[in-house]
Tab-separated table of C-alpha atoms and ligand atoms in Angstrom:
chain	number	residue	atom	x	y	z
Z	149	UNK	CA	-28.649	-4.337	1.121
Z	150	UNK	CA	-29.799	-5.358	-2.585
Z	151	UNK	CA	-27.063	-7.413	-4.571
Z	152	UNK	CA	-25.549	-5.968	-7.615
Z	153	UNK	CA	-26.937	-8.001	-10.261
Z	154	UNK	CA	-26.134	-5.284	-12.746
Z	155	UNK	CA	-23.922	-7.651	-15.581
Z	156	UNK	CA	-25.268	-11.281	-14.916
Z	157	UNK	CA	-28.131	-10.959	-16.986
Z	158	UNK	CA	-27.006	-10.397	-20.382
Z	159	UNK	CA	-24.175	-11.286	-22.703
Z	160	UNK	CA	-24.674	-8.680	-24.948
Z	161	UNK	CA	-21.308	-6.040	-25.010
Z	162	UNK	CA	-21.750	-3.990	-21.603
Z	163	UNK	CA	-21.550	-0.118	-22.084
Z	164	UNK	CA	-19.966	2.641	-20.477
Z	165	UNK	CA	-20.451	2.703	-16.849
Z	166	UNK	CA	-22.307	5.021	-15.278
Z	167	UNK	CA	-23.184	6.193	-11.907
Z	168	UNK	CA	-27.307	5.610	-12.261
Z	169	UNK	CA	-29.814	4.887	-10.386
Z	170	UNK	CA	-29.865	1.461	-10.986
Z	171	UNK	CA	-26.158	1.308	-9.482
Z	172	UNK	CA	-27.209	3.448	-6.780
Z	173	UNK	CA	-29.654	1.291	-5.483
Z	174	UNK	CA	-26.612	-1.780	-5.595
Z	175	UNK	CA	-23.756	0.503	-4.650
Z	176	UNK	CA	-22.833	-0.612	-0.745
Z	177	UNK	CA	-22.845	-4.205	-1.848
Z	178	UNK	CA	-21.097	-3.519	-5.505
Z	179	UNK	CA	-18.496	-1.591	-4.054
Z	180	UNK	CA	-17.684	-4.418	-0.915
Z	181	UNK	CA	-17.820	-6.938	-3.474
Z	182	UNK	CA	-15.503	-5.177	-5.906
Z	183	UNK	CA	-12.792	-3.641	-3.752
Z	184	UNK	CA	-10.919	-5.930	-1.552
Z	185	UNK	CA	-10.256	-4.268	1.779
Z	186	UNK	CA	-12.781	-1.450	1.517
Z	187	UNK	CA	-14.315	-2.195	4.453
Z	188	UNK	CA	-11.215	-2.614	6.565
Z	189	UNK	CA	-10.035	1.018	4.694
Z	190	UNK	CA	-13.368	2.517	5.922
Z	191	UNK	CA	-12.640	1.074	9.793
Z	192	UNK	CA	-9.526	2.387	9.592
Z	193	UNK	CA	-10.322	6.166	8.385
Z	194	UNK	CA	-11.362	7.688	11.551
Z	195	UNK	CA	-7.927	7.221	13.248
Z	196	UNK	CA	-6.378	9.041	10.362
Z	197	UNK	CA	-8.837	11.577	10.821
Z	198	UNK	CA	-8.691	11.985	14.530
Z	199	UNK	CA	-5.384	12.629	14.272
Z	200	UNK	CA	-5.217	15.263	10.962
Z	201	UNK	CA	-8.614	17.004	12.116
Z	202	UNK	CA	-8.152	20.421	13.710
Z	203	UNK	CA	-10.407	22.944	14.827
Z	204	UNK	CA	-12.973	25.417	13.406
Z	205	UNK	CA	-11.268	23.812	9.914
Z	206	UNK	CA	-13.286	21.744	7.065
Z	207	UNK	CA	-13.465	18.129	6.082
Z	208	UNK	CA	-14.065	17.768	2.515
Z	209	UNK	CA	-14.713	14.574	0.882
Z	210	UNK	CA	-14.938	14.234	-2.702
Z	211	UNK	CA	-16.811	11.385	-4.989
Z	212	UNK	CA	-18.435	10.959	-1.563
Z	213	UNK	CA	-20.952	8.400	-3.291
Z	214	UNK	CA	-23.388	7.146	-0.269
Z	215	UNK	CA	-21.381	8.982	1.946
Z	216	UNK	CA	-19.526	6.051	3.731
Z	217	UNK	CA	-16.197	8.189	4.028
Z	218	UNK	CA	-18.113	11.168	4.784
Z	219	UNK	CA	-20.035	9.200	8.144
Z	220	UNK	CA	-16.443	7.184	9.078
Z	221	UNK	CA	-14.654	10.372	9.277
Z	222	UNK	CA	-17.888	12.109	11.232
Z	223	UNK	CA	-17.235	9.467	14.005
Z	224	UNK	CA	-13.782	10.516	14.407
Z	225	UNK	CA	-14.468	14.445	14.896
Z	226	UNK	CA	-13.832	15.899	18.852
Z	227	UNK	CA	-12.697	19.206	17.850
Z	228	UNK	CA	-15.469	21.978	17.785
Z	229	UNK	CA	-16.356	23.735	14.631
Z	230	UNK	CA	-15.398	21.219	11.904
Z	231	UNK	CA	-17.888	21.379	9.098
Z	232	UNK	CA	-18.294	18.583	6.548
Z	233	UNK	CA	-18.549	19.039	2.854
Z	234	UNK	CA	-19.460	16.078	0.850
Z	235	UNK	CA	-19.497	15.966	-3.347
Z	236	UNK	CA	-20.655	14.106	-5.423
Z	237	UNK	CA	-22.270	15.076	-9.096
Z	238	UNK	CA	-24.426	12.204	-10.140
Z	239	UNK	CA	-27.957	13.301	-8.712
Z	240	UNK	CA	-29.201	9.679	-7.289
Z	241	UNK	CA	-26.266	9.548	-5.225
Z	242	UNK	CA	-26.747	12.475	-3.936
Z	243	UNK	CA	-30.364	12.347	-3.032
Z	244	UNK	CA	-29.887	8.432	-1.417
Z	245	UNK	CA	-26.669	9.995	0.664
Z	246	UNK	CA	-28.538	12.819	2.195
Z	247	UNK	CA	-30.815	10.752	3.508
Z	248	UNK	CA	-28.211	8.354	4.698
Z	249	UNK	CA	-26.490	11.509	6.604
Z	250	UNK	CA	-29.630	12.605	8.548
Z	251	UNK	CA	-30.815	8.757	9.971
Z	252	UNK	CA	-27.104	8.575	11.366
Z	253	UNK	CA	-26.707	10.375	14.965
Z	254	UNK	CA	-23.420	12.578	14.986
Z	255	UNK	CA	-24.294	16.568	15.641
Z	256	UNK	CA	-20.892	17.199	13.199
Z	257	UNK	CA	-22.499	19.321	10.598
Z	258	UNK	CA	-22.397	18.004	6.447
Z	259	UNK	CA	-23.197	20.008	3.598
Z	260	UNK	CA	-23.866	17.089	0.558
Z	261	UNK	CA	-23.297	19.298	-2.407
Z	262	UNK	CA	-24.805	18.078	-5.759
Z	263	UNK	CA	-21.276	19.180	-8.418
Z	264	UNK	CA	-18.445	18.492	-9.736
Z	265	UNK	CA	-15.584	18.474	-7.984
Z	266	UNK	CA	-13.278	20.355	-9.817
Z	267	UNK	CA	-16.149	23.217	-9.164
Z	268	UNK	CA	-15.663	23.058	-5.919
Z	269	UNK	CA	-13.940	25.373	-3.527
Z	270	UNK	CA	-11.497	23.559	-1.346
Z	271	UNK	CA	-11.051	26.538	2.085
Z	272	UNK	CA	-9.576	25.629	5.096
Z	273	UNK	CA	-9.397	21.689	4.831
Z	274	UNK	CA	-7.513	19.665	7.695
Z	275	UNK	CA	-8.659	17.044	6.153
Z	276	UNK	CA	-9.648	16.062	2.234
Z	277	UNK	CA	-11.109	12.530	0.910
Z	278	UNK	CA	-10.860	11.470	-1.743
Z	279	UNK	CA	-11.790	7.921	-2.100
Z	280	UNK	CA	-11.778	5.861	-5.618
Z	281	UNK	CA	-12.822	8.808	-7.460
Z	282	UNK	CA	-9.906	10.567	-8.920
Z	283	UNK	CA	-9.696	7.647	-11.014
Z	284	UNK	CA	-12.645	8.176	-13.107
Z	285	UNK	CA	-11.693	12.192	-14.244
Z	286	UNK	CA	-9.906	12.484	-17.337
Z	287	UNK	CA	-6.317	12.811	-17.070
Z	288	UNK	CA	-5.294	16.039	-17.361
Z	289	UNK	CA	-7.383	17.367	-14.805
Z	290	UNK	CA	-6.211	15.236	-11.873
Z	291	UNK	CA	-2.597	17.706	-11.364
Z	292	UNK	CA	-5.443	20.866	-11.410
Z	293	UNK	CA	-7.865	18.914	-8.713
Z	294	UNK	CA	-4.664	18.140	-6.397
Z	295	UNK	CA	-2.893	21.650	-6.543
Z	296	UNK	CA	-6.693	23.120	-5.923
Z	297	UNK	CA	-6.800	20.322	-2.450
Z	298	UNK	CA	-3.069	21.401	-1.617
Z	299	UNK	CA	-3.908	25.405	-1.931
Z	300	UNK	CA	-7.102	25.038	0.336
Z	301	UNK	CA	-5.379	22.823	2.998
Z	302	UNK	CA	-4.298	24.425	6.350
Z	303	UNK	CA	-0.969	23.515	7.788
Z	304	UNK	CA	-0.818	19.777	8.824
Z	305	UNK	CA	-3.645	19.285	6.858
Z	306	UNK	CA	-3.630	15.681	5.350
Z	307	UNK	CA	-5.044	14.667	1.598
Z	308	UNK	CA	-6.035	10.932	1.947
Z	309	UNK	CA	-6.586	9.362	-1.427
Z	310	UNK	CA	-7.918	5.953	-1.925
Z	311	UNK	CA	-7.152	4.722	-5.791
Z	312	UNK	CA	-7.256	1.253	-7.791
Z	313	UNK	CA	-3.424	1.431	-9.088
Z	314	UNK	CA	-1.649	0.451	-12.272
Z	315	UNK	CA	1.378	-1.969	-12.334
Z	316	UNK	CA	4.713	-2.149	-14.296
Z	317	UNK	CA	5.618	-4.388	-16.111
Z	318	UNK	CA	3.036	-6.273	-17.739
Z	319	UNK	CA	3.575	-9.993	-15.930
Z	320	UNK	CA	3.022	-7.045	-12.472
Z	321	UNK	CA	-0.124	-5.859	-13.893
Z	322	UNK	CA	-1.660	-9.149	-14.841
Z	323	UNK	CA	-0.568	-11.011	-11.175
Z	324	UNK	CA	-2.671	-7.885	-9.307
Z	325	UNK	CA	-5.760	-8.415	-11.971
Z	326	UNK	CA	-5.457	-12.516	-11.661
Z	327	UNK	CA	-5.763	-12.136	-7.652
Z	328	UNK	CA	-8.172	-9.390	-8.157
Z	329	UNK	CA	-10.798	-11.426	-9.963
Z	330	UNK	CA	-10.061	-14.479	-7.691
Z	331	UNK	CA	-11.447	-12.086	-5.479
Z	332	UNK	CA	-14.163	-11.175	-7.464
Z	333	UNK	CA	-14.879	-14.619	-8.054
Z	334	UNK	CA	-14.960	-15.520	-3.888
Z	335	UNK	CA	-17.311	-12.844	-3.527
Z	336	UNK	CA	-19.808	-15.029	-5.992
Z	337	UNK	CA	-19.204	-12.716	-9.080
Z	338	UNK	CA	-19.390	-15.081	-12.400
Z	339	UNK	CA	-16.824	-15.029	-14.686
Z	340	UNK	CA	-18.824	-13.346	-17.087
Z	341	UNK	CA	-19.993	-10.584	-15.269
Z	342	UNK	CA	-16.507	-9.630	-14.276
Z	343	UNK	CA	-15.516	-9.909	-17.578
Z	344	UNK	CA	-18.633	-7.296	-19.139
Z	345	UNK	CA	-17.808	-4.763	-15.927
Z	346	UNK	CA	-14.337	-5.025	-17.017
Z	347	UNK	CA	-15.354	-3.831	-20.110
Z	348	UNK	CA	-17.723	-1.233	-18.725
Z	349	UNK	CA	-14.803	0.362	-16.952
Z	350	UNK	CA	-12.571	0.681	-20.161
Z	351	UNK	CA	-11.625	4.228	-20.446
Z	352	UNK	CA	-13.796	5.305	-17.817
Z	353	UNK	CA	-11.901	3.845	-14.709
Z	354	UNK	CA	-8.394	4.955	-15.723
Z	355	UNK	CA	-5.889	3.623	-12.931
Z	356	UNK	CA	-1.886	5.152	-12.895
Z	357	UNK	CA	0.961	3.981	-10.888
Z	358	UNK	CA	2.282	4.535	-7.632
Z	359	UNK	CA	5.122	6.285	-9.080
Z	360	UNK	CA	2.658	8.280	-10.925
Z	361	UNK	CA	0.576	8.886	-7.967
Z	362	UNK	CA	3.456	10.044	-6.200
Z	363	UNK	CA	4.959	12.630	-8.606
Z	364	UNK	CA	1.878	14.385	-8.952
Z	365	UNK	CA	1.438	14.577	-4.846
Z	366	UNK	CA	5.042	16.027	-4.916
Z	367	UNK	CA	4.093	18.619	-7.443
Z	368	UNK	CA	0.730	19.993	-6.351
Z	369	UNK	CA	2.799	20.744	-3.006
Z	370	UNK	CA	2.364	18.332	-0.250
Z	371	UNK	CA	5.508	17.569	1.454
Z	372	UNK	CA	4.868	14.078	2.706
Z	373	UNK	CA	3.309	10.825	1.008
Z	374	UNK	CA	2.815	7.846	2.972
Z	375	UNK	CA	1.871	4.364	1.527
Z	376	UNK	CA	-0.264	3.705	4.164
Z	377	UNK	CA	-2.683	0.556	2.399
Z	378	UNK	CA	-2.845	-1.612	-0.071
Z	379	UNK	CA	-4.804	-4.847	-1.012
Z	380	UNK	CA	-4.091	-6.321	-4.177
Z	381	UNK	CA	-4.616	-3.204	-6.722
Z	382	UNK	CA	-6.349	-1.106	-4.449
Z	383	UNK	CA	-4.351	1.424	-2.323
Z	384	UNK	CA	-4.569	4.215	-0.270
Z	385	UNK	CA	-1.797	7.509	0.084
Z	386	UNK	CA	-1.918	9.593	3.195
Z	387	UNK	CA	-0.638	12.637	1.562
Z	388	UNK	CA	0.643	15.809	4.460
Z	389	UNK	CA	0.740	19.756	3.656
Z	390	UNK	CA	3.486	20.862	6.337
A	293	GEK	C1	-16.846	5.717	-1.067
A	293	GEK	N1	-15.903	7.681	-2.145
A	293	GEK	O1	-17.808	4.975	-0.846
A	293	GEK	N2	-17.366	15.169	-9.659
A	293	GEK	C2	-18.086	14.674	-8.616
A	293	GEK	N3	-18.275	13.348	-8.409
A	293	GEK	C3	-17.738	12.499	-9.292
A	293	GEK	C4	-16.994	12.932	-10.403
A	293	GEK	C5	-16.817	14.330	-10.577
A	293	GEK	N4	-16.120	14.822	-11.587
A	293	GEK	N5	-16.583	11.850	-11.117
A	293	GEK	C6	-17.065	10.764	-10.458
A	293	GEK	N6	-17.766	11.150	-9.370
A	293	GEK	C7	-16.914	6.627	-2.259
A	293	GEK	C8	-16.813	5.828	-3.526
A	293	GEK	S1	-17.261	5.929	-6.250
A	293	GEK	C9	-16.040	4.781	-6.629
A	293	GEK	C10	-16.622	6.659	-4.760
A	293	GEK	C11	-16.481	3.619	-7.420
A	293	GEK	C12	-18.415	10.311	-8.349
A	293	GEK	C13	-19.379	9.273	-8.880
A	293	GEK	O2	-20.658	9.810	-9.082
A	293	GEK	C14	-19.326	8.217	-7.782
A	293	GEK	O3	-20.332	8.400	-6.828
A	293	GEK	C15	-17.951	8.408	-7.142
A	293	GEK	O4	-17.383	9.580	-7.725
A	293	GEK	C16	-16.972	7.262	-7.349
A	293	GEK	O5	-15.829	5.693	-0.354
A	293	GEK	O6	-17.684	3.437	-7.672
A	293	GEK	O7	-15.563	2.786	-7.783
């Protein structure tokens, strides 16, 4: 796996961040190294999904990067018929998780779909992933991209949406960052390339509340949220369509 090197080099200001090849090629070990308890999350998918899948239904997962949601939920499939849809609309990814999908084993078919995935189609979904990746859409298109998941769900069918959260009040917010970095920091990140990602994630990584999280389940028309995960900043909703 190579190491993300991507902001120890330079001091210069960082840009925006973007999804390139050049994070693509870093991405399994940027992501471990940058989200406390992914790993554990990703162990812990396929019992959610053994339990939410149901037959001849879909499995979409959306932002499906290298596809590591995508194969843990693959695993957990028993039922016959269950497609899997995965989306993702920067190109690189795209092309390095297809060829991920056909080295690992499972006869569960996925479709990796190169869009966006407000474009996409959400029909008959027992189950819908969405991990880290509603974060990085603008605003006011994350109601729209929930009440599109909640229309195309079949009954029972369970939304399970991994985000990096927001914290109120301020003295909240800067306790969850502190730990976060000491994390960062125990995973050998320098203090300077946290500090120029930070910066590459302004405005592009937008994180909301829990509270805010949970009002806009409630309104695009699932009936049930569970908190189901957190560590530090990072959290997880299990969200159910009765
Ligand atoms: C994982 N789920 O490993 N349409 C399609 N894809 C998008 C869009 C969009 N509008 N916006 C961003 N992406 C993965 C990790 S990463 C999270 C998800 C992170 C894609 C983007 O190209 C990237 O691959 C992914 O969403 C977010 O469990 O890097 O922090």
């Amino acid at each position: 796996m190579s190491k993300d090197e991507i902001y120890r080099q330079h001091t210069d200001p960082a840009g925006p961040f973007e999804f390139s090849e050049q994070v693509v090629k870093v991405f399994p070990d940027m992501i471990e190294r940058s989200v406390p308890g992914y790993r554990l999350l990703l162990e812990l998918t396929p019992i959610l999904v053994r339990r939410a899948v149901q037959p001849d239904t879909r499995i979409y997962d959306l932002g499906c990067s290298l596809g590591a949601a995508t194969l843990a939920a693959r695993r957990a499939v028993q039922e016959p018929g269950v497609t899997i849809i995965a989306v993702d609309n920067a190109p690189d990814m795209v092309a390095r998780c297809r060829q991920l999908i056909a080295e690992d084993n499972s006869r569960v078919p996925v479709d990796v779909i190169e869009g966006d995935i407000r474009g996409v189609e959400i029909e008959s979904a027992s189950v819908v992933l969405v991990y880290f990746t509603l974060q990085f859409l603008p605003l006011q298109a994350r109601d729209e991209l929930l009440r599109k998941i909640a229309r195309g769900m079949t009954p029972g069918g369970v939304l399970i949406l991994a985000e990096k959260l927001a914290f109120e009040p301020d003295a909240n917010q800067r306790w969850m960052d502190d730990h976060h970095h000491d994390f960062k920091r125990a995973q050998g990140y320098s203090d300077l390339e946290i500090a120029r990602k930070r910066q590459a994630l302004e405005n592009v990584l937008v994180p909301e509340t829990r509270q805010a999280h949970h009002q806009r389940l409630k309104n695009a028309g699932f009936d049930h949220v569970h908190d189901w995960f957190q560590c530090f900043n990072f959290c997880c909703f299990a969200a159910v369509r009765n």
